[in-house]
Amino acid sequence: MPTILLTNDDGISAPGLRALAAALEGLGDIYIAAPDRERSASAQSITLLDPVFYEQVAEREWAVAGTPTDAVILALNRLLPGPPDLVLSGVNHGGNMGENVYYSGTAAAAMEGTINGHAACAISLVGRRANPDFSASAAFARTLADLALTEGFPEGVMLNVNVPADWKGGVRFTRQSKKITRNYLQDGVDPRGRKFVWLSEQKRITDVEPDTDYAAIFAGEVSITPLALDRTHTQSLNHLSHWAEKLRRG
Ligand code: MN
């Protein structure tokens, strides 16, 4: 039986994670290490200046009082009996496309698996409805997990999966799109007179490039974007390398 590590950034009790665990039953030995509460938008952050407390909450399940990446690090180094064959992060409540990949704790937790040489996928359900049905996205994750375990995929690549709420069955491999939202700030003042803003985002454009993650979702299809751990932009490396001569000292 393959070993599969599940994690997320919505917290260990989140319905998306529970749906994923239920859907994967029988596919492997399932282990869960996840934050003890919602840690969405924590990106790849790790806790260095405080201890990271953790607690076993069920058989093969641990709640970690830290970030999603902390949870994966703990799982890989303390909790799992051996290296996982697959790391799955999700199912996140809300999409992780375009630039949101950089803020996402869901994507980061999967990427932590990739960093450590394990096959990993992030799975997100697009839409902000309060209590969405995660069953179709979780079932898709199982089909994908089965395929990934059988066929494997390149080292250093994480699969960022987004499933539309109204999925009809189509699947596209896509590129990460540009930012299509703008930051939205709502101002307020607390009872002590301190100013604050609530941060969120607003959709700015709807005409997206056809081969991108958002385009697939707008068409009602699953988007799978292979993301590279190595962020080097090779064309720029070649194009800009002559700068080195001009930047050299003495
Ligand atoms: Mn989340």
mmCIF file with all atom_site columns, C-alpha atoms in Angstrom, residues 4-182:
data_model
loop_
_atom_site.group_PDB
_atom_site.id
_atom_site.type_symbol
_atom_site.label_atom_id
_atom_site.label_alt_id
_atom_site.label_comp_id
_atom_site.label_asym_id
_atom_site.label_entity_id
_atom_site.label_seq_id
_atom_site.pdbx_PDB_ins_code
_atom_site.Cartn_x
_atom_site.Cartn_y
_atom_site.Cartn_z
_atom_site.occupancy
_atom_site.B_iso_or_equiv
_atom_site.pdbx_formal_charge
_atom_site.auth_seq_id
_atom_site.auth_comp_id
_atom_site.auth_asym_id
_atom_site.auth_atom_id
_atom_site.pdbx_PDB_model_num
ATOM 1   C CA . ILE A 1 4   ? -0.282  9.177  1.300   1.00 0.00 ? 4   ILE A CA 1
ATOM 2   C CA . LEU A 1 5   ? 0.097   12.312 3.401   1.00 0.00 ? 5   LEU A CA 1
ATOM 3   C CA . LEU A 1 6   ? -2.850  14.692 3.522   1.00 0.00 ? 6   LEU A CA 1
ATOM 4   C CA . THR A 1 7   ? -2.636  18.273 4.689   1.00 0.00 ? 7   THR A CA 1
ATOM 5   C CA . ASN A 1 8   ? -4.342  21.628 4.065   1.00 0.00 ? 8   ASN A CA 1
ATOM 6   C CA . ASP A 1 9   ? -4.453  25.235 5.172   1.00 0.00 ? 9   ASP A CA 1
ATOM 7   C CA . ASP A 1 10  ? -8.122  25.360 6.204   1.00 0.00 ? 10  ASP A CA 1
ATOM 8   C CA . GLY A 1 11  ? -7.443  23.374 9.377   1.00 0.00 ? 11  GLY A CA 1
ATOM 9   C CA . ILE A 1 12  ? -7.661  19.710 10.340  1.00 0.00 ? 12  ILE A CA 1
ATOM 10  C CA . SER A 1 13  ? -11.451 19.784 10.806  1.00 0.00 ? 13  SER A CA 1
ATOM 11  C CA . ALA A 1 14  ? -12.177 21.436 7.451   1.00 0.00 ? 14  ALA A CA 1
ATOM 12  C CA . PRO A 1 15  ? -14.833 19.663 5.343   1.00 0.00 ? 15  PRO A CA 1
ATOM 13  C CA . GLY A 1 16  ? -12.578 19.747 2.258   1.00 0.00 ? 16  GLY A CA 1
ATOM 14  C CA . LEU A 1 17  ? -9.879  17.714 4.023   1.00 0.00 ? 17  LEU A CA 1
ATOM 15  C CA . ARG A 1 18  ? -12.464 15.301 5.448   1.00 0.00 ? 18  ARG A CA 1
ATOM 16  C CA . ALA A 1 19  ? -13.975 14.792 1.974   1.00 0.00 ? 19  ALA A CA 1
ATOM 17  C CA . LEU A 1 20  ? -10.502 14.130 0.557   1.00 0.00 ? 20  LEU A CA 1
ATOM 18  C CA . ALA A 1 21  ? -9.695  11.574 3.266   1.00 0.00 ? 21  ALA A CA 1
ATOM 19  C CA . ALA A 1 22  ? -13.026 9.808  2.667   1.00 0.00 ? 22  ALA A CA 1
ATOM 20  C CA . ALA A 1 23  ? -12.521 9.735  -1.113  1.00 0.00 ? 23  ALA A CA 1
ATOM 21  C CA . LEU A 1 24  ? -9.026  8.232  -0.804  1.00 0.00 ? 24  LEU A CA 1
ATOM 22  C CA . GLU A 1 25  ? -10.113 5.331  1.390   1.00 0.00 ? 25  GLU A CA 1
ATOM 23  C CA . GLY A 1 26  ? -8.557  2.075  0.187   1.00 0.00 ? 26  GLY A CA 1
ATOM 24  C CA . LEU A 1 27  ? -6.042  3.753  -2.130  1.00 0.00 ? 27  LEU A CA 1
ATOM 25  C CA . GLY A 1 28  ? -3.237  3.728  0.425   1.00 0.00 ? 28  GLY A CA 1
ATOM 26  C CA . ASP A 1 29  ? -2.266  4.230  4.041   1.00 0.00 ? 29  ASP A CA 1
ATOM 27  C CA . ILE A 1 30  ? -3.643  7.686  4.714   1.00 0.00 ? 30  ILE A CA 1
ATOM 28  C CA . TYR A 1 31  ? -1.912  9.996  7.209   1.00 0.00 ? 31  TYR A CA 1
ATOM 29  C CA . ILE A 1 32  ? -3.124  13.480 8.097   1.00 0.00 ? 32  ILE A CA 1
ATOM 30  C CA . ALA A 1 33  ? -0.969  16.266 9.486   1.00 0.00 ? 33  ALA A CA 1
ATOM 31  C CA . ALA A 1 34  ? -2.660  19.635 9.263   1.00 0.00 ? 34  ALA A CA 1
ATOM 32  C CA . PRO A 1 35  ? -2.864  22.971 11.082  1.00 0.00 ? 35  PRO A CA 1
ATOM 33  C CA . ASP A 1 36  ? -5.114  22.929 14.147  1.00 0.00 ? 36  ASP A CA 1
ATOM 34  C CA . ARG A 1 37  ? -7.022  25.956 12.774  1.00 0.00 ? 37  ARG A CA 1
ATOM 35  C CA . GLU A 1 38  ? -7.413  27.843 9.515   1.00 0.00 ? 38  GLU A CA 1
ATOM 36  C CA . ARG A 1 39  ? -4.084  29.146 8.210   1.00 0.00 ? 39  ARG A CA 1
ATOM 37  C CA . SER A 1 40  ? -5.125  30.240 4.709   1.00 0.00 ? 40  SER A CA 1
ATOM 38  C CA . ALA A 1 41  ? -2.778  32.640 2.889   1.00 0.00 ? 41  ALA A CA 1
ATOM 39  C CA . SER A 1 42  ? 0.198   31.666 5.020   1.00 0.00 ? 42  SER A CA 1
ATOM 40  C CA . ALA A 1 43  ? 2.241   30.856 1.901   1.00 0.00 ? 43  ALA A CA 1
ATOM 41  C CA . GLN A 1 44  ? 5.432   28.847 2.548   1.00 0.00 ? 44  GLN A CA 1
ATOM 42  C CA . SER A 1 45  ? 6.054   30.350 5.988   1.00 0.00 ? 45  SER A CA 1
ATOM 43  C CA . ILE A 1 46  ? 7.600   28.280 8.755   1.00 0.00 ? 46  ILE A CA 1
ATOM 44  C CA . THR A 1 47  ? 7.657   28.914 12.479  1.00 0.00 ? 47  THR A CA 1
ATOM 45  C CA . LEU A 1 48  ? 11.188  29.599 13.701  1.00 0.00 ? 48  LEU A CA 1
ATOM 46  C CA . LEU A 1 49  ? 10.781  31.808 16.786  1.00 0.00 ? 49  LEU A CA 1
ATOM 47  C CA . ASP A 1 50  ? 8.254   29.704 18.693  1.00 0.00 ? 50  ASP A CA 1
ATOM 48  C CA . PRO A 1 51  ? 7.915   25.998 19.450  1.00 0.00 ? 51  PRO A CA 1
ATOM 49  C CA . VAL A 1 52  ? 5.539   24.097 17.172  1.00 0.00 ? 52  VAL A CA 1
ATOM 50  C CA . PHE A 1 53  ? 3.137   22.102 19.365  1.00 0.00 ? 53  PHE A CA 1
ATOM 51  C CA . TYR A 1 54  ? 1.417   19.070 17.907  1.00 0.00 ? 54  TYR A CA 1
ATOM 52  C CA . GLU A 1 55  ? -1.090  16.546 19.121  1.00 0.00 ? 55  GLU A CA 1
ATOM 53  C CA . GLN A 1 56  ? -2.339  13.196 17.855  1.00 0.00 ? 56  GLN A CA 1
ATOM 54  C CA . VAL A 1 57  ? -6.096  13.550 17.455  1.00 0.00 ? 57  VAL A CA 1
ATOM 55  C CA . ALA A 1 58  ? -6.959  10.191 15.866  1.00 0.00 ? 58  ALA A CA 1
ATOM 56  C CA . GLU A 1 59  ? -5.211  7.164  14.434  1.00 0.00 ? 59  GLU A CA 1
ATOM 57  C CA . ARG A 1 60  ? -2.687  8.511  11.865  1.00 0.00 ? 60  ARG A CA 1
ATOM 58  C CA . GLU A 1 61  ? -3.915  12.099 12.407  1.00 0.00 ? 61  GLU A CA 1
ATOM 59  C CA . TRP A 1 62  ? -2.077  15.001 13.979  1.00 0.00 ? 62  TRP A CA 1
ATOM 60  C CA . ALA A 1 63  ? -3.132  18.606 14.592  1.00 0.00 ? 63  ALA A CA 1
ATOM 61  C CA . VAL A 1 64  ? -0.193  20.988 14.365  1.00 0.00 ? 64  VAL A CA 1
ATOM 62  C CA . ALA A 1 65  ? -0.253  24.424 15.995  1.00 0.00 ? 65  ALA A CA 1
ATOM 63  C CA . GLY A 1 66  ? 1.658   25.949 13.122  1.00 0.00 ? 66  GLY A CA 1
ATOM 64  C CA . THR A 1 67  ? 1.566   26.728 9.430   1.00 0.00 ? 67  THR A CA 1
ATOM 65  C CA . PRO A 1 68  ? 0.722   24.211 6.690   1.00 0.00 ? 68  PRO A CA 1
ATOM 66  C CA . THR A 1 69  ? 4.433   23.976 5.875   1.00 0.00 ? 69  THR A CA 1
ATOM 67  C CA . ASP A 1 70  ? 5.235   23.341 9.562   1.00 0.00 ? 70  ASP A CA 1
ATOM 68  C CA . ALA A 1 71  ? 2.719   20.467 9.446   1.00 0.00 ? 71  ALA A CA 1
ATOM 69  C CA . VAL A 1 72  ? 4.370   18.886 6.402   1.00 0.00 ? 72  VAL A CA 1
ATOM 70  C CA . ILE A 1 73  ? 7.848   19.251 7.918   1.00 0.00 ? 73  ILE A CA 1
ATOM 71  C CA . LEU A 1 74  ? 6.619   17.544 11.086  1.00 0.00 ? 74  LEU A CA 1
ATOM 72  C CA . ALA A 1 75  ? 4.943   14.778 9.110   1.00 0.00 ? 75  ALA A CA 1
ATOM 73  C CA . LEU A 1 76  ? 8.059   14.057 7.061   1.00 0.00 ? 76  LEU A CA 1
ATOM 74  C CA . ASN A 1 77  ? 10.442  14.136 10.015  1.00 0.00 ? 77  ASN A CA 1
ATOM 75  C CA . ARG A 1 78  ? 8.451   12.890 13.012  1.00 0.00 ? 78  ARG A CA 1
ATOM 76  C CA . LEU A 1 79  ? 5.033   11.508 12.238  1.00 0.00 ? 79  LEU A CA 1
ATOM 77  C CA . LEU A 1 80  ? 5.140   9.284  9.154   1.00 0.00 ? 80  LEU A CA 1
ATOM 78  C CA . PRO A 1 81  ? 6.653   5.782  9.387   1.00 0.00 ? 81  PRO A CA 1
ATOM 79  C CA . GLY A 1 82  ? 8.578   6.426  6.168   1.00 0.00 ? 82  GLY A CA 1
ATOM 80  C CA . PRO A 1 83  ? 8.690   8.714  3.127   1.00 0.00 ? 83  PRO A CA 1
ATOM 81  C CA . PRO A 1 84  ? 5.257   9.298  1.552   1.00 0.00 ? 84  PRO A CA 1
ATOM 82  C CA . ASP A 1 85  ? 4.557   8.193  -2.005  1.00 0.00 ? 85  ASP A CA 1
ATOM 83  C CA . LEU A 1 86  ? 2.269   11.167 -2.448  1.00 0.00 ? 86  LEU A CA 1
ATOM 84  C CA . VAL A 1 87  ? 1.444   14.410 -0.645  1.00 0.00 ? 87  VAL A CA 1
ATOM 85  C CA . LEU A 1 88  ? -2.005  15.905 -1.214  1.00 0.00 ? 88  LEU A CA 1
ATOM 86  C CA . SER A 1 89  ? -2.974  19.332 0.073   1.00 0.00 ? 89  SER A CA 1
ATOM 87  C CA . GLY A 1 90  ? -6.658  20.273 0.149   1.00 0.00 ? 90  GLY A CA 1
ATOM 88  C CA . VAL A 1 91  ? -9.353  20.212 -0.823  1.00 0.00 ? 91  VAL A CA 1
ATOM 89  C CA . ASN A 1 92  ? -9.088  23.946 -0.260  1.00 0.00 ? 92  ASN A CA 1
ATOM 90  C CA . HIS A 1 93  ? -12.215 26.058 0.133   1.00 0.00 ? 93  HIS A CA 1
ATOM 91  C CA . GLY A 1 94  ? -11.515 28.564 -2.662  1.00 0.00 ? 94  GLY A CA 1
ATOM 92  C CA . GLY A 1 95  ? -9.437  28.605 -5.828  1.00 0.00 ? 95  GLY A CA 1
ATOM 93  C CA . ASN A 1 96  ? -5.672  28.990 -5.979  1.00 0.00 ? 96  ASN A CA 1
ATOM 94  C CA . MET A 1 97  ? -4.888  30.333 -9.428  1.00 0.00 ? 97  MET A CA 1
ATOM 95  C CA . GLY A 1 98  ? -2.739  33.024 -10.970 1.00 0.00 ? 98  GLY A CA 1
ATOM 96  C CA . GLU A 1 99  ? -0.727  35.012 -8.442  1.00 0.00 ? 99  GLU A CA 1
ATOM 97  C CA . ASN A 1 100 ? -2.684  33.450 -5.564  1.00 0.00 ? 100 ASN A CA 1
ATOM 98  C CA . VAL A 1 101 ? -0.306  30.521 -5.865  1.00 0.00 ? 101 VAL A CA 1
ATOM 99  C CA . TYR A 1 102 ? 2.239   32.755 -4.098  1.00 0.00 ? 102 TYR A CA 1
ATOM 100 C CA . TYR A 1 103 ? -0.017  33.452 -1.107  1.00 0.00 ? 103 TYR A CA 1
ATOM 101 C CA . SER A 1 104 ? -1.652  30.060 -0.871  1.00 0.00 ? 104 SER A CA 1
ATOM 102 C CA . GLY A 1 105 ? -0.939  27.842 2.122   1.00 0.00 ? 105 GLY A CA 1
ATOM 103 C CA . THR A 1 106 ? -2.554  24.981 0.197   1.00 0.00 ? 106 THR A CA 1
ATOM 104 C CA . ALA A 1 107 ? -0.105  25.250 -2.699  1.00 0.00 ? 107 ALA A CA 1
ATOM 105 C CA . ALA A 1 108 ? 2.803   25.846 -0.304  1.00 0.00 ? 108 ALA A CA 1
ATOM 106 C CA . ALA A 1 109 ? 2.088   22.715 1.731   1.00 0.00 ? 109 ALA A CA 1
ATOM 107 C CA . ALA A 1 110 ? 2.152   20.637 -1.453  1.00 0.00 ? 110 ALA A CA 1
ATOM 108 C CA . MET A 1 111 ? 5.289   22.453 -2.582  1.00 0.00 ? 111 MET A CA 1
ATOM 109 C CA . GLU A 1 112 ? 6.948   21.494 0.720   1.00 0.00 ? 112 GLU A CA 1
ATOM 110 C CA . GLY A 1 113 ? 6.442   17.899 -0.380  1.00 0.00 ? 113 GLY A CA 1
ATOM 111 C CA . THR A 1 114 ? 8.019   18.726 -3.755  1.00 0.00 ? 114 THR A CA 1
ATOM 112 C CA . ILE A 1 115 ? 10.947  20.465 -2.048  1.00 0.00 ? 115 ILE A CA 1
ATOM 113 C CA . ASN A 1 116 ? 11.621  17.248 -0.160  1.00 0.00 ? 116 ASN A CA 1
ATOM 114 C CA . GLY A 1 117 ? 11.506  15.113 -3.291  1.00 0.00 ? 117 GLY A CA 1
ATOM 115 C CA . HIS A 1 118 ? 7.984   13.700 -2.989  1.00 0.00 ? 118 HIS A CA 1
ATOM 116 C CA . ALA A 1 119 ? 5.215   13.725 -5.588  1.00 0.00 ? 119 ALA A CA 1
ATOM 117 C CA . ALA A 1 120 ? 2.698   16.342 -4.480  1.00 0.00 ? 120 ALA A CA 1
ATOM 118 C CA . CYS A 1 121 ? -0.568  17.959 -5.609  1.00 0.00 ? 121 CYS A CA 1
ATOM 119 C CA . ALA A 1 122 ? -2.590  20.887 -4.312  1.00 0.00 ? 122 ALA A CA 1
ATOM 120 C CA . ILE A 1 123 ? -6.342  20.616 -4.843  1.00 0.00 ? 123 ILE A CA 1
ATOM 121 C CA . SER A 1 124 ? -8.715  23.555 -4.547  1.00 0.00 ? 124 SER A CA 1
ATOM 122 C CA . LEU A 1 125 ? -12.430 23.967 -5.087  1.00 0.00 ? 125 LEU A CA 1
ATOM 123 C CA . VAL A 1 126 ? -13.124 27.279 -6.783  1.00 0.00 ? 126 VAL A CA 1
ATOM 124 C CA . GLY A 1 127 ? -15.854 29.454 -5.328  1.00 0.00 ? 127 GLY A CA 1
ATOM 125 C CA . ARG A 1 128 ? -16.534 31.134 -2.026  1.00 0.00 ? 128 ARG A CA 1
ATOM 126 C CA . ARG A 1 129 ? -19.966 29.688 -1.269  1.00 0.00 ? 129 ARG A CA 1
ATOM 127 C CA . ALA A 1 130 ? -20.294 29.081 2.477   1.00 0.00 ? 130 ALA A CA 1
ATOM 128 C CA . ASN A 1 131 ? -20.805 25.305 2.580   1.00 0.00 ? 131 ASN A CA 1
ATOM 129 C CA . PRO A 1 132 ? -19.792 23.874 -0.789  1.00 0.00 ? 132 PRO A CA 1
ATOM 130 C CA . ASP A 1 133 ? -20.062 20.207 -1.724  1.00 0.00 ? 133 ASP A CA 1
ATOM 131 C CA . PHE A 1 134 ? -16.498 18.883 -1.864  1.00 0.00 ? 134 PHE A CA 1
ATOM 132 C CA . SER A 1 135 ? -17.418 15.380 -3.067  1.00 0.00 ? 135 SER A CA 1
ATOM 133 C CA . ALA A 1 136 ? -16.758 15.885 -6.812  1.00 0.00 ? 136 ALA A CA 1
ATOM 134 C CA . SER A 1 137 ? -13.404 17.598 -6.210  1.00 0.00 ? 137 SER A CA 1
ATOM 135 C CA . ALA A 1 138 ? -12.391 14.901 -3.710  1.00 0.00 ? 138 ALA A CA 1
ATOM 136 C CA . ALA A 1 139 ? -13.399 12.148 -6.142  1.00 0.00 ? 139 ALA A CA 1
ATOM 137 C CA . PHE A 1 140 ? -11.332 13.876 -8.836  1.00 0.00 ? 140 PHE A CA 1
ATOM 138 C CA . ALA A 1 141 ? -8.383  13.997 -6.413  1.00 0.00 ? 141 ALA A CA 1
ATOM 139 C CA . ARG A 1 142 ? -8.643  10.246 -5.946  1.00 0.00 ? 142 ARG A CA 1
ATOM 140 C CA . THR A 1 143 ? -8.611  9.590  -9.706  1.00 0.00 ? 143 THR A CA 1
ATOM 141 C CA . LEU A 1 144 ? -5.605  11.891 -10.059 1.00 0.00 ? 144 LEU A CA 1
ATOM 142 C CA . ALA A 1 145 ? -3.833  10.332 -7.054  1.00 0.00 ? 145 ALA A CA 1
ATOM 143 C CA . ASP A 1 146 ? -4.307  6.871  -8.505  1.00 0.00 ? 146 ASP A CA 1
ATOM 144 C CA . LEU A 1 147 ? -2.840  8.002  -11.838 1.00 0.00 ? 147 LEU A CA 1
ATOM 145 C CA . ALA A 1 148 ? 0.044   9.857  -10.166 1.00 0.00 ? 148 ALA A CA 1
ATOM 146 C CA . LEU A 1 149 ? 0.924   6.806  -8.051  1.00 0.00 ? 149 LEU A CA 1
ATOM 147 C CA . THR A 1 150 ? 0.836   4.549  -11.124 1.00 0.00 ? 150 THR A CA 1
ATOM 148 C CA . GLU A 1 151 ? 2.574   6.776  -13.672 1.00 0.00 ? 151 GLU A CA 1
ATOM 149 C CA . GLY A 1 152 ? 4.559   9.216  -11.534 1.00 0.00 ? 152 GLY A CA 1
ATOM 150 C CA . PHE A 1 153 ? 5.470   12.733 -12.659 1.00 0.00 ? 153 PHE A CA 1
ATOM 151 C CA . PRO A 1 154 ? 8.712   14.708 -12.875 1.00 0.00 ? 154 PRO A CA 1
ATOM 152 C CA . GLU A 1 155 ? 10.676  15.525 -9.734  1.00 0.00 ? 155 GLU A CA 1
ATOM 153 C CA . GLY A 1 156 ? 10.656  19.206 -8.823  1.00 0.00 ? 156 GLY A CA 1
ATOM 154 C CA . VAL A 1 157 ? 7.144   19.667 -10.235 1.00 0.00 ? 157 VAL A CA 1
ATOM 155 C CA . MET A 1 158 ? 3.992   20.175 -8.172  1.00 0.00 ? 158 MET A CA 1
ATOM 156 C CA . LEU A 1 159 ? 0.546   19.783 -9.701  1.00 0.00 ? 159 LEU A CA 1
ATOM 157 C CA . ASN A 1 160 ? -1.727  22.686 -8.802  1.00 0.00 ? 160 ASN A CA 1
ATOM 158 C CA . VAL A 1 161 ? -5.295  21.497 -9.338  1.00 0.00 ? 161 VAL A CA 1
ATOM 159 C CA . ASN A 1 162 ? -8.392  23.702 -9.329  1.00 0.00 ? 162 ASN A CA 1
ATOM 160 C CA . VAL A 1 163 ? -11.861 22.233 -9.653  1.00 0.00 ? 163 VAL A CA 1
ATOM 161 C CA . PRO A 1 164 ? -14.832 24.426 -10.619 1.00 0.00 ? 164 PRO A CA 1
ATOM 162 C CA . ALA A 1 165 ? -17.895 24.227 -8.381  1.00 0.00 ? 165 ALA A CA 1
ATOM 163 C CA . ASP A 1 166 ? -20.040 23.274 -11.393 1.00 0.00 ? 166 ASP A CA 1
ATOM 164 C CA . TRP A 1 167 ? -17.585 20.729 -12.866 1.00 0.00 ? 167 TRP A CA 1
ATOM 165 C CA . LYS A 1 168 ? -19.008 18.890 -15.892 1.00 0.00 ? 168 LYS A CA 1
ATOM 166 C CA . GLY A 1 169 ? -16.106 16.462 -16.419 1.00 0.00 ? 169 GLY A CA 1
ATOM 167 C CA . GLY A 1 170 ? -13.615 18.332 -18.631 1.00 0.00 ? 170 GLY A CA 1
ATOM 168 C CA . VAL A 1 171 ? -9.920  18.623 -17.700 1.00 0.00 ? 171 VAL A CA 1
ATOM 169 C CA . ARG A 1 172 ? -7.206  20.957 -19.064 1.00 0.00 ? 172 ARG A CA 1
ATOM 170 C CA . PHE A 1 173 ? -3.513  21.293 -18.441 1.00 0.00 ? 173 PHE A CA 1
ATOM 171 C CA . THR A 1 174 ? -2.893  25.002 -18.096 1.00 0.00 ? 174 THR A CA 1
ATOM 172 C CA . ARG A 1 175 ? -0.399  27.791 -17.475 1.00 0.00 ? 175 ARG A CA 1
ATOM 173 C CA . GLN A 1 176 ? -0.517  29.985 -14.400 1.00 0.00 ? 176 GLN A CA 1
ATOM 174 C CA . SER A 1 177 ? -2.345  33.156 -15.421 1.00 0.00 ? 177 SER A CA 1
ATOM 175 C CA . LYS A 1 178 ? -1.550  36.770 -14.627 1.00 0.00 ? 178 LYS A CA 1
ATOM 176 C CA . LYS A 1 179 ? -3.208  38.615 -11.765 1.00 0.00 ? 179 LYS A CA 1
ATOM 177 C CA . ILE A 1 180 ? -6.840  39.198 -12.727 1.00 0.00 ? 180 ILE A CA 1
ATOM 178 C CA . THR A 1 181 ? -7.926  40.734 -9.428  1.00 0.00 ? 181 THR A CA 1
ATOM 179 C CA . ARG A 1 182 ? -7.221  43.959 -7.616  1.00 0.00 ? 182 ARG A CA 1
#
